[in-house]
Short mmCIF file of C-alpha atoms in Angstrom, two decimals:
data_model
loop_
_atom_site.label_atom_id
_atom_site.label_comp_id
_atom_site.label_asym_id
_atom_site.label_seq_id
_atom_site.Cartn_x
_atom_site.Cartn_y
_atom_site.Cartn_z
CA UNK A 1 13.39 -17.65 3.26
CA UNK A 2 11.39 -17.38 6.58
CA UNK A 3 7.79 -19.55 6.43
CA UNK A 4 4.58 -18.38 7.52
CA UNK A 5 2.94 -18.37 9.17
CA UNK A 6 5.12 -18.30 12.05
CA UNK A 7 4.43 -21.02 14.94
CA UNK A 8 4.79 -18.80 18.24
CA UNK A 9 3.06 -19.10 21.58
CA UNK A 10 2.29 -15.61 21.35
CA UNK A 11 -0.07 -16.48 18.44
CA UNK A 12 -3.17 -15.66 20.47
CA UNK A 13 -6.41 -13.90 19.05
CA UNK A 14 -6.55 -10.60 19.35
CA UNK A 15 -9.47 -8.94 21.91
CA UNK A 16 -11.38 -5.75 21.48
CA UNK A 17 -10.42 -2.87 23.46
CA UNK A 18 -6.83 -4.06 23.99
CA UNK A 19 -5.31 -4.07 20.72
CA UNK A 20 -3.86 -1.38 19.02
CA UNK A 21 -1.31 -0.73 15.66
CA UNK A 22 2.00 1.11 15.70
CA UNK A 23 3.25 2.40 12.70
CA UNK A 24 6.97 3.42 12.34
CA UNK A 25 9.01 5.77 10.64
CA UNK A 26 6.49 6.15 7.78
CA UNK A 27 8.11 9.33 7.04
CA UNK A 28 9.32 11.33 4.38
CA UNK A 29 12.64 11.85 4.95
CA UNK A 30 12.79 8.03 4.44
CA UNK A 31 10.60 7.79 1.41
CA UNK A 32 11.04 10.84 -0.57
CA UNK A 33 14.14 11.14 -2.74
CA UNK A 34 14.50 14.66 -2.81
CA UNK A 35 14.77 14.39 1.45
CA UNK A 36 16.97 11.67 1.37
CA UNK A 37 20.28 10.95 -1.43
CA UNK A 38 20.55 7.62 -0.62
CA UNK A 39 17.28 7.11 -1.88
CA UNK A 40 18.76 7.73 -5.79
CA UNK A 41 21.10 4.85 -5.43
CA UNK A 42 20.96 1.60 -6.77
CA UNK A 43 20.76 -0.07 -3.15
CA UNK A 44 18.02 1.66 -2.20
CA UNK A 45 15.79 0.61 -5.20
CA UNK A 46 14.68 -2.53 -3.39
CA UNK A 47 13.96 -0.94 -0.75
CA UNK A 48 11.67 1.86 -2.51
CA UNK A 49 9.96 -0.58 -4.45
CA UNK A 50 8.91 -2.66 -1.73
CA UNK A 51 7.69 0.22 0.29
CA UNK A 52 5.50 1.75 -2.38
CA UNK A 53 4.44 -1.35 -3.91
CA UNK A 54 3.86 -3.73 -0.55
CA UNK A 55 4.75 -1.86 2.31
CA UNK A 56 2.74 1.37 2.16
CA UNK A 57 -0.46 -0.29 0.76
CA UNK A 58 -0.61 -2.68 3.03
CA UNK A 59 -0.23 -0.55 5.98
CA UNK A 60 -3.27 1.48 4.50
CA UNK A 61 -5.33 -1.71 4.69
CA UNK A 62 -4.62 -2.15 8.12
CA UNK A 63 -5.20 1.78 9.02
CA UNK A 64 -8.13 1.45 7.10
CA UNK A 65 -9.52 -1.82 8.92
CA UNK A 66 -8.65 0.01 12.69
CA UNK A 67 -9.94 2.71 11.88
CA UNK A 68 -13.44 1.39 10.80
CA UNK A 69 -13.62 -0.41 14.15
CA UNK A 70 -12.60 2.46 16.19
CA UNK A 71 -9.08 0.55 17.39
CA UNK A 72 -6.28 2.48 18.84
CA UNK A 73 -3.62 3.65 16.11
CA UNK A 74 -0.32 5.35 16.86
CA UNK A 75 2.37 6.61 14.74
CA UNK A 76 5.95 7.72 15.99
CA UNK A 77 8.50 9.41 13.77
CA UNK A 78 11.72 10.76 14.24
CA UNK A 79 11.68 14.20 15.09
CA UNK A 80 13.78 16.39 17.19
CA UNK A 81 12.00 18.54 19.94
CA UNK A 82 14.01 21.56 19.61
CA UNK A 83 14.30 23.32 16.04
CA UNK A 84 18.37 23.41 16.87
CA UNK A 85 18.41 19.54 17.52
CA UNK A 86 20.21 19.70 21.22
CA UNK A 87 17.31 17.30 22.58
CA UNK A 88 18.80 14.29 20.31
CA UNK A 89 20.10 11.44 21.93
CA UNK A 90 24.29 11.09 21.36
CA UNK A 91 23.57 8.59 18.96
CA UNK A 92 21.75 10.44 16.71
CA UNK A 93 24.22 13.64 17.20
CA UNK A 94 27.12 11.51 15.98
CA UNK A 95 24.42 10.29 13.38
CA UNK A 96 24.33 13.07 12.17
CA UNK A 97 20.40 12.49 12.22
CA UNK A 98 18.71 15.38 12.70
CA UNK A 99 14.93 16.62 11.62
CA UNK A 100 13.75 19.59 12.87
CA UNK A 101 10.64 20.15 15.07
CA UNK A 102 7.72 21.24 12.31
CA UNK A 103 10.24 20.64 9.12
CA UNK A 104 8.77 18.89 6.04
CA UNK A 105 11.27 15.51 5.85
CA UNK A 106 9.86 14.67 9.77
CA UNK A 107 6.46 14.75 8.52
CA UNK A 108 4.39 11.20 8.27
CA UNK A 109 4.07 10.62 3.79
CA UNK A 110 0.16 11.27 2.78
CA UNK A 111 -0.73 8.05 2.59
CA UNK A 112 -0.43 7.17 6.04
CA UNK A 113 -1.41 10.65 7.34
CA UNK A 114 -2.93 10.65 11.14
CA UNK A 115 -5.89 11.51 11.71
CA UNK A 116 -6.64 13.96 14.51
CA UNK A 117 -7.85 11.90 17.50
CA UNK A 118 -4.49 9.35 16.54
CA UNK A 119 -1.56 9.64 18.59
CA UNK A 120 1.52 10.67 17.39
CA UNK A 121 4.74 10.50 19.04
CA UNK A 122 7.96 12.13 17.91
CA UNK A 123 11.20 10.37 19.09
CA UNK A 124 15.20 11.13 18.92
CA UNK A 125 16.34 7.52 19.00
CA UNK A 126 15.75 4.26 17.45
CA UNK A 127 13.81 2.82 19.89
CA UNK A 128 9.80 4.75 20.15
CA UNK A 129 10.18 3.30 23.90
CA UNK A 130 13.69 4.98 24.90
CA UNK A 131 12.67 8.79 23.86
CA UNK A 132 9.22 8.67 24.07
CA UNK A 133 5.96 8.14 26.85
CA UNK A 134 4.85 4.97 24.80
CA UNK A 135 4.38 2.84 27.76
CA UNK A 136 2.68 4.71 29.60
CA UNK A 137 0.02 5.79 27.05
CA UNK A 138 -0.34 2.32 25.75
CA UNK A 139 -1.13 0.88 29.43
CA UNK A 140 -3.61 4.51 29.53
CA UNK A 141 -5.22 2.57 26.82
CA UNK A 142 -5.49 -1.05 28.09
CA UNK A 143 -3.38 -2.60 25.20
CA UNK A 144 -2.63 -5.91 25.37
CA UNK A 145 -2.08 -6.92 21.73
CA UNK A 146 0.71 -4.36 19.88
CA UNK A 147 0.24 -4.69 15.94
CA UNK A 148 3.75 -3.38 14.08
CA UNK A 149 4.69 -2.31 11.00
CA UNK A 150 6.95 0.01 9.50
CA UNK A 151 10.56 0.78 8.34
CA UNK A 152 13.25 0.28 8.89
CA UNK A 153 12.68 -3.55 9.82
CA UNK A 154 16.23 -4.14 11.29
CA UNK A 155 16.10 -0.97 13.20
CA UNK A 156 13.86 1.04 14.62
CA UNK A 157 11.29 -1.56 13.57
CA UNK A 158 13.30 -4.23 15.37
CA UNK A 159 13.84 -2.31 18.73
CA UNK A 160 10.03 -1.51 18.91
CA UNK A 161 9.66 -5.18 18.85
CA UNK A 162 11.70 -6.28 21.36
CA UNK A 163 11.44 -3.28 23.97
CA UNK A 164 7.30 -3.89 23.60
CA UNK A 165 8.12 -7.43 24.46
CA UNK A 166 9.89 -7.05 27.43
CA UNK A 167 7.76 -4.17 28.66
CA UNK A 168 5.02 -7.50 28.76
CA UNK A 169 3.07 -6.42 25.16
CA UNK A 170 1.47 -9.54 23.07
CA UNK A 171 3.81 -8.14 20.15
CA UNK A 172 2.43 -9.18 16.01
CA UNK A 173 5.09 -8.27 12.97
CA UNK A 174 3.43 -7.99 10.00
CA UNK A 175 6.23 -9.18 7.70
CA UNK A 176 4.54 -7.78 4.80
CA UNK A 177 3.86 -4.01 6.30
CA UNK A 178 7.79 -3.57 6.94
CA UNK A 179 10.80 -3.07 4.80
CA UNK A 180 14.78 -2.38 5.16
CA UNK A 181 17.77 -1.88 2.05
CA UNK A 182 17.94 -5.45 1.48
CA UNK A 183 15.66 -8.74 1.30
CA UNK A 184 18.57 -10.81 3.07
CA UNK A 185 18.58 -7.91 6.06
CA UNK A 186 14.80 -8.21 6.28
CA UNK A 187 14.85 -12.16 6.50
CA UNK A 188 18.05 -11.98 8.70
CA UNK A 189 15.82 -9.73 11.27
CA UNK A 190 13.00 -11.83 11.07
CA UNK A 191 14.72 -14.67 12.13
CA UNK A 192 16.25 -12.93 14.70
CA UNK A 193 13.49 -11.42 16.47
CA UNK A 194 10.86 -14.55 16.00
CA UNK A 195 11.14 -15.08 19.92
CA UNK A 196 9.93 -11.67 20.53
CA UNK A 197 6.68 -12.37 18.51
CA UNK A 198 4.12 -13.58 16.52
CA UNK A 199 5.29 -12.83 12.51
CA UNK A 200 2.49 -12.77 10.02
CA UNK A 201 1.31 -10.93 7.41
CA UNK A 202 -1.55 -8.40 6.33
CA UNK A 203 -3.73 -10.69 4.95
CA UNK A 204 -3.95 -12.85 8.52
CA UNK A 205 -3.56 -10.01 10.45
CA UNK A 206 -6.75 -8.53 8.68
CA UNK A 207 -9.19 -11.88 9.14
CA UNK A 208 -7.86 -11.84 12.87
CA UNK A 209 -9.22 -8.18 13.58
CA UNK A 210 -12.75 -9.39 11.98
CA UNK A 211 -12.78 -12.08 14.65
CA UNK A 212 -11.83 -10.32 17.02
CA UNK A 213 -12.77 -11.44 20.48
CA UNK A 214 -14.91 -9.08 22.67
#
């Protein structure tokens, strides 16, 4: 079982104006059976009961709590640029991983739906930082603080993580906004990625943003 809260030196508070939440994956093709098979099996019924009954309400919370201070929130999903696919990365290609530009399954789920001044950014790999401008638009926005959450949390989750880390990001997990297939895969990930960041929860991550330092 991995304790919170987490001791990390990257446990600092967060300060206004430069700190911002990614969301990831939050799609449908991930959370709607009738986009996805795997979803009807029986090792994916952790998984879908986590997200709808943790995962996806707590990310609303923390939408909801950005939002009302007018903090930076960005979404990426996977989404080809191309209706045809060629823009994928090879990994993706031999995936077989393909969503089409504008299809339904690439969409963001309801719940989590951006609002129009949010930024959005599609991607063709696992990582929102290999196939996509994040960097740059995150230092256009002065963020110093990156709040995660999403799915998978062994993959695409994971890589966001560390690639925001080395790219110098103060990076937070919230443990309790993510999900992947199984609870020893999410606990295995945490563990492995605790020296990229500070791991918490919604509940802390939510009484940090009230404090939040000018």
């Amino acid at each position: 079982m991995f304790s919170l809260p987490h001791r990390s030196p990257r446990d600092l508070p967060f300060t206004r104006d430069h700190t911002a939440l990614l969301l990831v994956d939050m799609q449908r093709a991930w959370l709607e059976p009738q986009f996805d098979a795997h979803l009807h099996t029986q090792e994916a019924e952790y998984f879908i009961q986590r997200a709808r009954q943790q995962v996806i309400p707590n990310q609303q919370r923390l939408l909801n709590a950005m939002r009302e201070a007018q903090h930076n929130v960005l979404h990426t999903h996977i989404e080809s640029l191309t209706a045809d696919g060629r823009d994928r990365s090879l990994d993706h290609k031999l995936s077989d991983m393909h969503l089409p530009k504008g299809s339904p399954e690439a969409q963001i789920i309801a719940e989590l739906a951006p609002l129009e001044n949010e930024i959005v950014l599609p991607k063709t790999s696992s990582g929102v930082f290999n196939s996509t401008n994040i960097d740059y638009v995150l230092r256009n926005l002065r963020t110093r603080h990156l709040i995660v959450a999403g799915i998978v949390t062994d993959q695409c989750v994971d890589m966001a993580v560390r690639d925001a880390a080395d790219r110098g990001y103060l990076v937070t997990l919230v443990e309790d906004a993510c999900a992947t297939y199984t609870e020893q895969r999410h606990l295995a990930c945490l563990n492995a990625i605790k020296g990229y960041c500070w791991i918490t929860d919604t509940d802390t991550v939510l009484a940090r943003l009230q404090e939040m330092q000018p």
